[in-house]
Coordinates of C-alpha atoms in Angstrom, one line a residue:
X1 CA -3.5 6.3 -1.8
X2 CA -6.9 5.0 -2.9
X3 CA -7.5 8.4 -4.6
X4 CA -4.7 7.6 -7.0
X5 CA -6.7 4.7 -8.4
X6 CA -10.2 6.1 -8.5
X7 CA -10.0 6.9 -12.2
X8 CA -9.2 3.2 -13.0
X9 CA -12.3 1.9 -11.4
X10 CA -15.1 0.9 -13.8
X11 CA -12.9 0.5 -16.9
X12 CA -12.5 -2.9 -18.5
X13 CA -10.2 -2.1 -21.4
X14 CA -7.2 0.2 -21.3
X15 CA -4.4 0.9 -23.7
X16 CA -4.3 1.1 -27.4
X17 CA -2.3 0.4 -30.5
X18 CA 1.1 1.6 -31.5
X19 CA 1.8 0.6 -35.1
X20 CA 3.3 -2.9 -34.9
X21 CA 3.9 -2.9 -31.2
X22 CA 1.6 -3.7 -28.2
X23 CA -1.7 -3.7 -30.0
X24 CA -4.0 -4.3 -27.0
X25 CA -3.9 -4.2 -23.3
X26 CA -7.0 -5.6 -21.7
X27 CA -7.6 -5.4 -18.0
X28 CA -9.9 -8.2 -16.7
X29 CA -10.7 -8.0 -13.0
X30 CA -13.6 -7.9 -10.6
X31 CA -12.2 -5.0 -8.7
X32 CA -11.9 -2.9 -11.9
X33 CA -14.9 -4.1 -13.9
X34 CA -17.7 -4.6 -11.4
X35 CA -17.3 -1.5 -9.2
X36 CA -20.3 0.8 -9.2
X37 CA -18.3 3.9 -8.1
X38 CA -18.6 7.0 -10.2
X39 CA -15.6 9.2 -9.8
X40 CA -15.4 11.2 -13.0
X41 CA -15.4 14.5 -11.0
X42 CA -12.1 13.4 -9.3
X43 CA -10.4 12.3 -12.5
X44 CA -8.4 15.4 -13.4
X45 CA -7.4 15.9 -9.7
X46 CA -6.3 12.3 -9.5
X47 CA -4.2 12.4 -12.7
X48 CA -2.4 15.5 -11.3
X49 CA -1.7 13.5 -8.1
X50 CA -0.2 10.7 -10.0
X51 CA 1.9 13.0 -12.1
X52 CA 3.1 14.8 -9.0
X53 CA 4.1 11.5 -7.5
X54 CA 6.1 10.7 -10.7
X55 CA 7.7 14.1 -10.8
X56 CA 9.1 13.5 -7.3
X57 CA 11.3 10.9 -9.0
X58 CA 12.8 13.2 -11.6
X59 CA 16.4 12.1 -10.7
X60 CA 15.2 8.5 -11.0
X61 CA 13.6 9.4 -14.3
X62 CA 16.9 10.8 -15.5
X63 CA 18.8 7.6 -14.6
X64 CA 16.2 5.2 -16.0
X65 CA 15.9 7.1 -19.3
X66 CA 19.6 7.3 -19.8
X67 CA 18.9 4.1 -21.6
X68 CA 16.3 5.7 -23.8
X69 CA 19.2 7.8 -25.3
X70 CA 21.1 4.6 -25.9
X71 CA 18.1 3.1 -27.8
X72 CA 17.8 6.3 -29.9
X73 CA 20.0 6.3 -32.9
X74 CA 19.1 9.9 -33.4
X75 CA 20.4 10.6 -29.9
X76 CA 20.6 14.4 -30.1
X77 CA 16.9 14.6 -31.0
X78 CA 16.0 12.2 -28.2
X79 CA 18.1 14.3 -25.8
X80 CA 16.3 17.5 -26.7
X81 CA 12.9 15.8 -26.5
X82 CA 13.6 14.7 -23.0
X83 CA 14.9 18.1 -22.0
X84 CA 11.6 19.6 -23.2
X85 CA 9.4 17.0 -21.6
X86 CA 10.9 16.2 -18.2
X87 CA 11.1 19.0 -15.6
X88 CA 14.4 19.1 -13.7
X89 CA 16.2 16.6 -15.9
X90 CA 19.9 16.7 -14.9
X91 CA 21.5 15.1 -17.9
X92 CA 24.4 16.9 -19.4
X93 CA 25.2 16.9 -23.1
X94 CA 28.5 15.1 -22.5
X95 CA 26.4 12.1 -21.3
X96 CA 24.7 11.9 -24.7
X97 CA 28.2 12.0 -26.3
X98 CA 29.2 9.1 -24.1
X99 CA 26.2 7.1 -25.2
X100 CA 26.9 7.7 -28.9
X101 CA 30.5 6.6 -28.3
X102 CA 29.3 3.3 -26.7
X103 CA 26.9 2.6 -29.5
X104 CA 29.7 3.2 -32.0
X105 CA 32.1 0.8 -30.1
X106 CA 29.4 -1.9 -30.1
X107 CA 28.7 -1.7 -33.8
X108 CA 32.4 -1.6 -34.6
X109 CA 32.9 -4.9 -32.7
X110 CA 30.0 -6.6 -34.3
X111 CA 30.7 -5.5 -37.8
X112 CA 34.5 -6.3 -37.7
X113 CA 34.4 -9.8 -36.2
X114 CA 34.4 -11.4 -39.7
X115 CA 37.0 -8.9 -40.9
X116 CA 39.1 -9.7 -37.8
X117 CA 39.0 -13.4 -38.7
X118 CA 40.3 -12.6 -42.2
X119 CA 43.1 -10.3 -41.0
X120 CA 44.4 -12.7 -38.4
X121 CA 43.7 -15.8 -40.4
X122 CA 41.5 -17.2 -37.6
X123 CA 38.9 -19.9 -37.9
X124 CA 35.3 -18.6 -38.2
X125 CA 33.8 -17.6 -34.9
X126 CA 31.0 -20.1 -33.9
X127 CA 30.4 -19.4 -30.2
X128 CA 30.2 -16.4 -27.9
X129 CA 30.3 -16.8 -24.1
X130 CA 29.0 -14.0 -21.8
X131 CA 30.6 -14.1 -18.4
X132 CA 28.6 -11.9 -16.0
X133 CA 25.9 -12.0 -13.3
X134 CA 22.7 -10.1 -12.4
X135 CA 22.1 -7.3 -14.8
X136 CA 25.1 -8.4 -16.8
X137 CA 23.5 -11.8 -17.5
X138 CA 19.7 -12.0 -17.0
X139 CA 18.8 -9.4 -19.7
X140 CA 21.2 -10.5 -22.4
X141 CA 20.4 -14.2 -21.9
X142 CA 16.7 -13.5 -22.0
X143 CA 16.9 -11.4 -25.2
X144 CA 19.2 -13.7 -27.1
X145 CA 16.9 -16.7 -26.4
X146 CA 13.8 -14.7 -27.2
X147 CA 15.2 -13.5 -30.5
X148 CA 17.0 -16.8 -31.4
X149 CA 14.8 -17.0 -34.5
X150 CA 16.8 -14.0 -35.8
X151 CA 20.2 -15.6 -35.1
X152 CA 23.1 -14.9 -37.4
X153 CA 24.6 -18.3 -36.7
X154 CA 26.8 -17.7 -33.7
X155 CA 25.7 -19.7 -30.7
X156 CA 25.5 -17.9 -27.3
X157 CA 26.5 -19.3 -23.9
X158 CA 26.2 -17.7 -20.5
X159 CA 28.3 -18.3 -17.4
X160 CA 26.9 -16.5 -14.3
X161 CA 26.7 -18.6 -11.2
X162 CA 30.0 -19.3 -9.4
X163 CA 29.4 -23.0 -9.8
X164 CA 32.6 -24.7 -11.1
X165 CA 30.7 -27.8 -12.3
X166 CA 28.5 -25.8 -14.6
X167 CA 31.4 -23.8 -16.0
X168 CA 33.4 -26.9 -16.6
X169 CA 30.5 -28.5 -18.4
X170 CA 30.2 -25.5 -20.8
X171 CA 33.9 -25.4 -21.5
X172 CA 34.2 -29.0 -22.5
X173 CA 31.7 -28.4 -25.3
X174 CA 33.6 -25.4 -26.7
X175 CA 36.4 -25.1 -29.3
X176 CA 38.6 -22.2 -27.9
X177 CA 39.8 -21.3 -31.4
X178 CA 36.2 -20.5 -32.6
X179 CA 34.9 -18.9 -29.4
X180 CA 34.8 -15.2 -28.3
X181 CA 34.5 -14.5 -24.5
X182 CA 32.9 -11.3 -23.2
X183 CA 33.6 -10.5 -19.5
X184 CA 30.8 -8.1 -18.3
X185 CA 31.4 -6.4 -15.0
X186 CA 30.8 -2.7 -14.3
X187 CA 33.6 -2.5 -11.7
X188 CA 35.5 -5.6 -12.9
X189 CA 35.5 -6.7 -9.2
X190 CA 32.4 -8.8 -9.0
X191 CA 33.7 -12.0 -7.4
X192 CA 31.5 -14.5 -9.3
X193 CA 32.4 -12.9 -12.6
X194 CA 36.1 -12.6 -11.9
X195 CA 36.5 -16.1 -10.6
X196 CA 34.6 -17.5 -13.6
X197 CA 36.7 -15.3 -15.9
X198 CA 39.9 -16.6 -14.3
X199 CA 38.8 -20.2 -14.7
X200 CA 38.0 -19.6 -18.4
X201 CA 41.3 -17.8 -19.0
X202 CA 43.2 -20.7 -17.5
X203 CA 41.4 -23.2 -19.7
X204 CA 42.0 -21.0 -22.7
X205 CA 45.7 -20.6 -22.1
X206 CA 46.1 -24.3 -21.6
X207 CA 44.3 -25.2 -24.9
X208 CA 45.6 -22.3 -27.0
X209 CA 48.2 -19.8 -25.6
X210 CA 48.3 -16.6 -23.6
X211 CA 49.2 -14.4 -26.6
X212 CA 45.8 -15.2 -28.2
X213 CA 43.8 -13.8 -25.3
X214 CA 43.8 -10.4 -27.2
X215 CA 42.0 -12.0 -30.1
X216 CA 39.3 -13.9 -28.1
X217 CA 38.5 -11.8 -25.0
X218 CA 36.4 -8.6 -24.8
X219 CA 35.6 -6.7 -21.6
X220 CA 32.6 -4.6 -20.9
X221 CA 33.3 -2.4 -17.8
X222 CA 33.6 1.0 -16.3
X223 CA 37.1 -0.1 -15.1
X224 CA 39.5 0.2 -18.0
X225 CA 42.7 -0.8 -16.2
X226 CA 42.0 -4.2 -14.7
X227 CA 40.9 -5.8 -18.0
X228 CA 44.3 -4.8 -19.4
X229 CA 46.1 -6.7 -16.6
X230 CA 43.8 -9.7 -17.5
X231 CA 45.3 -9.5 -21.0
X232 CA 42.6 -7.7 -22.9
X233 CA 43.6 -5.0 -25.3
X234 CA 42.4 -1.5 -24.9
X235 CA 40.5 -1.6 -28.2
X236 CA 38.5 -4.6 -26.9
X237 CA 37.3 -2.9 -23.7
X238 CA 33.8 -1.4 -24.1
X239 CA 32.7 1.1 -21.5
X240 CA 29.7 1.1 -19.2
X241 CA 28.9 4.7 -18.1
X242 CA 28.8 5.0 -14.3
X243 CA 25.2 6.2 -14.2
X244 CA 23.8 3.1 -16.1
X245 CA 22.2 0.7 -13.6
X246 CA 23.0 -3.0 -14.2
X247 CA 19.4 -4.2 -14.5
X248 CA 18.6 -1.6 -17.1
X249 CA 21.8 -1.9 -19.1
X250 CA 21.0 -4.4 -21.8
X251 CA 20.4 -1.6 -24.3
X252 CA 24.1 -0.6 -24.3
X253 CA 27.4 -2.3 -24.2
X254 CA 26.1 -5.0 -21.8
X255 CA 24.0 -6.1 -24.7
X256 CA 27.0 -6.8 -27.0
X257 CA 26.3 -10.5 -27.1
X258 CA 22.7 -9.7 -28.3
X259 CA 24.1 -7.6 -31.1
X260 CA 26.6 -10.3 -32.1
X261 CA 24.0 -13.0 -32.1
X262 CA 21.2 -11.2 -34.0
X263 CA 23.2 -8.7 -35.9
X264 CA 23.4 -4.9 -35.8
X265 CA 20.3 -4.2 -37.9
X266 CA 18.1 -6.4 -35.7
X267 CA 19.7 -4.8 -32.6
X268 CA 18.8 -1.4 -34.0
X269 CA 15.2 -2.5 -34.5
X270 CA 15.2 -3.7 -30.9
X271 CA 16.4 -0.3 -29.7
X272 CA 13.9 1.5 -31.9
X273 CA 11.1 -0.6 -30.5
X274 CA 12.1 0.4 -27.0
X275 CA 12.3 4.1 -28.0
X276 CA 8.7 4.0 -29.4
X277 CA 7.4 2.6 -26.1
X278 CA 9.4 5.3 -24.2
X279 CA 7.8 8.0 -26.3
X280 CA 4.4 6.4 -25.6
X281 CA 5.2 6.6 -21.9
X282 CA 6.3 10.2 -22.2
X283 CA 3.5 11.5 -24.3
X284 CA 0.3 9.5 -23.8
X285 CA -2.4 10.7 -21.3
X286 CA -2.4 8.6 -18.2
X287 CA -5.7 6.9 -18.8
X288 CA -4.3 5.4 -22.0
X289 CA -0.7 5.1 -20.9
X290 CA 0.2 1.4 -20.7
X291 CA 3.1 1.5 -18.2
X292 CA 1.1 3.8 -15.9
X293 CA -2.0 1.7 -16.0
X294 CA 0.0 -1.5 -15.3
X295 CA 1.8 0.2 -12.4
X296 CA -1.4 1.4 -10.8
X297 CA -3.0 -2.0 -11.1
X298 CA 0.0 -3.5 -9.5
X299 CA 0.0 -1.1 -6.5
X300 CA -3.8 -1.5 -6.3
X301 CA -3.8 -5.2 -5.8
X302 CA -0.6 -5.3 -3.7
X303 CA -1.8 -2.8 -1.2
X304 CA -5.6 -3.0 -1.1
X305 CA -6.1 -6.7 -1.7
X306 CA -2.9 -8.0 -0.2
X307 CA -1.8 -9.8 -3.4
X308 CA 1.8 -10.3 -2.6
X309 CA 2.7 -11.9 -6.0
X310 CA 2.3 -11.2 -9.7
X311 CA 2.6 -13.9 -12.4
X312 CA 4.2 -13.3 -15.8
X313 CA 2.8 -15.7 -18.3
X314 CA 4.1 -15.5 -21.9
X315 CA 2.5 -17.9 -24.3
X316 CA 5.6 -18.2 -26.3
X317 CA 8.5 -20.6 -25.3
X318 CA 11.1 -18.2 -26.7
X319 CA 10.2 -15.9 -23.8
X320 CA 10.8 -18.6 -21.1
X321 CA 13.4 -16.4 -19.3
X322 CA 11.2 -13.3 -19.3
X323 CA 9.8 -14.0 -15.8
X324 CA 13.3 -14.3 -14.4
X325 CA 14.5 -11.1 -16.0
X326 CA 11.5 -9.2 -14.7
X327 CA 11.9 -10.7 -11.3
X328 CA 15.3 -9.0 -11.0
X329 CA 14.3 -5.8 -12.7
X330 CA 11.3 -5.4 -10.4
X331 CA 12.2 -6.9 -7.1
X332 CA 15.7 -5.5 -7.0
X333 CA 14.3 -2.1 -7.9
X334 CA 11.3 -1.9 -5.6
X335 CA 12.0 -4.3 -2.8
X336 CA 12.5 -1.5 -0.3
X337 CA 11.0 -0.6 3.1
X338 CA 12.5 2.9 3.5
X339 CA 11.1 5.9 1.6
X340 CA 13.0 8.8 0.1
X341 CA 12.8 10.8 3.3
X342 CA 14.4 8.0 5.3
X343 CA 11.2 6.8 7.0
X344 CA 10.0 3.2 7.2
X345 CA 7.0 2.8 4.9
X346 CA 3.6 1.7 6.2
X347 CA 2.4 0.2 2.9
X348 CA 3.4 -2.6 0.5
X349 CA 6.1 -1.8 -2.0
X350 CA 7.5 -4.3 -4.5
X351 CA 5.5 -7.4 -5.4
X352 CA 7.0 -10.9 -5.7
X353 CA 7.4 -11.6 -9.5
X354 CA 7.4 -15.1 -10.8
X355 CA 5.9 -17.1 -13.7
X356 CA 6.5 -19.5 -16.6
X357 CA 5.4 -20.0 -20.2
X358 CA 2.0 -21.2 -21.3
X359 CA 1.0 -23.9 -21.9
X360 CA 3.6 -25.4 -19.5
X361 CA 2.3 -23.3 -16.7
X362 CA -1.2 -24.7 -17.1
X363 CA 0.1 -28.1 -16.1
X364 CA 2.2 -26.8 -13.2
X365 CA 0.5 -24.1 -11.1
X366 CA -2.7 -22.9 -12.8
X367 CA -4.7 -25.2 -10.5
X368 CA -3.9 -23.0 -7.5
X369 CA -4.7 -19.9 -9.5
X370 CA -8.2 -21.2 -10.3
X371 CA -9.2 -22.9 -7.1
X372 CA -6.6 -22.0 -4.5
X373 CA -6.9 -19.5 -1.7
X374 CA -4.4 -17.0 -3.2
X375 CA -5.5 -14.1 -5.4
X376 CA -2.7 -13.8 -8.0
X377 CA -2.9 -11.0 -10.6
X378 CA -1.3 -12.2 -13.9
X379 CA 0.0 -10.7 -17.1
X380 CA -0.8 -13.0 -20.1
X381 CA 1.4 -12.2 -23.1
X382 CA 0.4 -13.6 -26.5
X383 CA 1.3 -13.1 -30.2
X384 CA -1.1 -13.0 -33.1
X385 CA 1.3 -14.5 -35.6
X386 CA 3.7 -17.4 -35.3
X387 CA 7.3 -17.1 -36.5
X388 CA 7.4 -20.3 -38.6
X389 CA 3.9 -19.9 -40.1
X390 CA 2.4 -23.0 -38.5
X391 CA -0.9 -21.3 -38.0
X392 CA -2.8 -24.4 -37.1
X393 CA -0.7 -25.3 -34.1
X394 CA -0.4 -21.6 -33.2
X395 CA -4.2 -21.5 -33.0
X396 CA -4.1 -24.3 -30.4
X397 CA -1.6 -22.2 -28.4
X398 CA -3.7 -19.0 -28.5
X399 CA -6.9 -20.9 -27.8
X400 CA -5.3 -22.1 -24.6
X401 CA -4.2 -18.6 -23.8
X402 CA -7.7 -17.2 -24.3
X403 CA -9.4 -20.0 -22.5
X404 CA -7.3 -19.4 -19.3
X405 CA -8.0 -15.7 -19.1
X406 CA -11.7 -16.5 -19.7
X407 CA -11.7 -19.2 -17.0
X408 CA -10.0 -17.0 -14.5
X409 CA -12.7 -14.4 -15.0
X410 CA -15.9 -16.4 -15.3
X411 CA -15.1 -19.6 -13.4
X412 CA -17.5 -22.5 -13.3
X413 CA -20.0 -22.5 -10.4
X414 CA -20.9 -25.9 -9.0
X415 CA -22.7 -27.1 -5.9
X416 CA -24.0 -30.2 -4.2
X417 CA -22.3 -33.4 -5.3
X418 CA -20.1 -31.4 -7.7
X419 CA -18.9 -28.8 -5.2
X420 CA -15.3 -30.0 -5.6
X421 CA -15.5 -28.8 -9.2
X422 CA -16.6 -25.3 -8.2
X423 CA -14.4 -22.5 -9.6
X424 CA -15.4 -19.0 -8.4
X425 CA -13.7 -17.1 -11.2
X426 CA -13.4 -13.3 -10.7
X427 CA -9.6 -13.5 -10.8
X428 CA -7.6 -10.6 -12.2
X429 CA -5.5 -10.7 -15.3
X430 CA -4.0 -8.3 -17.9
X431 CA -3.8 -9.4 -21.5
X432 CA -0.9 -8.0 -23.6
X433 CA -1.5 -8.9 -27.2
X434 CA 1.3 -8.4 -29.7
X435 CA 1.4 -8.9 -33.5
X436 CA 4.6 -11.0 -33.7
X437 CA 7.8 -11.7 -31.7
X438 CA 10.2 -9.3 -33.5
X439 CA 13.2 -7.4 -32.2
X440 CA 11.2 -4.2 -32.4
X441 CA 8.2 -5.6 -30.4
X442 CA 10.4 -7.2 -27.8
X443 CA 12.2 -3.9 -27.3
X444 CA 8.8 -2.3 -26.7
X445 CA 7.7 -5.0 -24.3
X446 CA 10.8 -4.7 -22.1
X447 CA 10.6 -0.9 -22.1
X448 CA 7.0 -1.1 -21.1
X449 CA 7.9 -3.1 -18.0
X450 CA 10.9 -0.8 -17.2
X451 CA 8.6 2.2 -17.2
X452 CA 6.1 0.3 -15.1
X453 CA 8.8 -0.4 -12.5
X454 CA 9.8 3.3 -12.5
X455 CA 6.2 4.5 -12.0
X456 CA 5.7 2.1 -9.1
X457 CA 8.8 3.4 -7.4
X458 CA 7.9 7.0 -7.9
X459 CA 4.4 6.7 -6.6
X460 CA 5.5 4.7 -3.6
X461 CA 8.2 7.3 -2.9
X462 CA 11.1 4.8 -2.8
X463 CA 14.5 4.7 -4.5
X464 CA 14.3 2.2 -7.3
X465 CA 18.0 2.4 -8.4
X466 CA 20.0 1.0 -5.4
X467 CA 20.2 -2.5 -3.9
X468 CA 21.7 -2.4 -0.4
X469 CA 20.2 -5.7 0.5
X470 CA 22.3 -7.3 -2.3
X471 CA 25.4 -5.4 -1.2
X472 CA 25.0 -6.7 2.3
X473 CA 25.1 -10.3 1.2
X474 CA 28.2 -9.7 -0.9
X475 CA 30.1 -8.1 2.0
X476 CA 29.3 -10.9 4.4
X477 CA 30.4 -13.5 1.8
X478 CA 33.8 -11.6 1.6
X479 CA 34.1 -11.7 5.4
X480 CA 33.5 -15.5 5.4
X481 CA 36.1 -16.0 2.7
X482 CA 38.6 -13.8 4.6
X483 CA 37.8 -14.5 8.2
X484 CA 35.9 -17.8 8.3
X485 CA 33.0 -18.0 10.7
X486 CA 34.2 -15.5 13.2
X487 CA 31.4 -13.0 12.6
X488 CA 28.6 -15.4 11.9
X489 CA 25.6 -16.1 14.2
X490 CA 25.4 -19.4 16.0
X491 CA 23.2 -21.3 13.6
X492 CA 25.2 -20.1 10.5
X493 CA 28.4 -21.0 12.4
X494 CA 27.2 -24.5 12.9
X495 CA 26.4 -24.8 9.2
X496 CA 29.8 -23.4 8.3
X497 CA 31.4 -26.3 10.3
X498 CA 29.5 -28.8 8.1
X499 CA 30.6 -27.4 4.8

């Protein structure tokens, strides 16, 4: 595996500009910047090895980049481009037709909300509530908060956890007459989502009436029959294609709440930003390919320096939920210990993803990063321009961001009576510098991480698009609900008795 990384050694800066997108990726790390190895003779051979590893995942590439078609308004061109560039791609043209249909459904819902109010003499819609969990929640919530600067005036709410107290607390603040509810479940059988939806429906009927469900509830699902029994009209059921994975689904109908909150034009910009990053990933040589470089760095530290975690550190409070989103996208995808041949791996796979926003994080866990015994690679994400043009305070923010990356690298060597102040430095970090937090640039950033996750799974020869560990927990929960503690181990049985 070390051969895969030989061409990275010795390079301090990687990446490049893409119009108004990611404008710089800087790798700062002892292991990459101070090595004396000279491996240029192996460079081409190594690049071929990495490409071969990625090509082993062509089916996975097809599934991941289903979403690239969703992002691409000129879907037929995007489809032909992928056919030309990805060997063994298994997409059929009818899938592109399905994607175009979903995009049309979404835009129709967003653009006719106001018209619907006029036709039915309804009050103006003020709130939209997304009821879903996992990929049906984390991505849409992260993006709507990140792009709240571009809000069209409708306030978003999210109900995910099957915690009745939290749901009740949200409902008591809502006016049902001015609220739209979106139930997002690929199968329309997810227990958390259905139970929450039933609770919301009961509250709605009590405060309005059952007949009005058709005007206030939308379903996003691959199951078109059960939503009708719930009371949702066929025209208000948006499809999720079977081959779209939940944690990569915010680009399509699962992202309806995003489109409602920021408007169709901004949502199109969001998709176009993602598409540009996809094209960068498809077309750029590996030594300048941002997702590939990030993936290789991640595998390098995880396997050869036993760095079990990676920190995501956006210096922008609007991106406060980005670490949680990437935690699911990465850990649910690459948290595997069996390879594609059915053999147990003898190397590290997915890293633990966590993080917070700067400068809050500086006052929480940066002490351990600087002086602790753990080596924690980190992605620092910053923006050159503020949204509200307060350049003076923004300068304070970016100064802190730059100071932390510098301190992690150079440290502050002390000895003698000041030995407690000694900071070794030499800690790894990536700097991702972006012009401004726009829908376009956020789309690029998310797509960058999606492709990084795919590359890691391909190189490590694991399946990144299933989640059997998650499914096991779900099945046991159902057994407990149906059969009590009969199948539980002794310690769990004792806890069951105390609940």
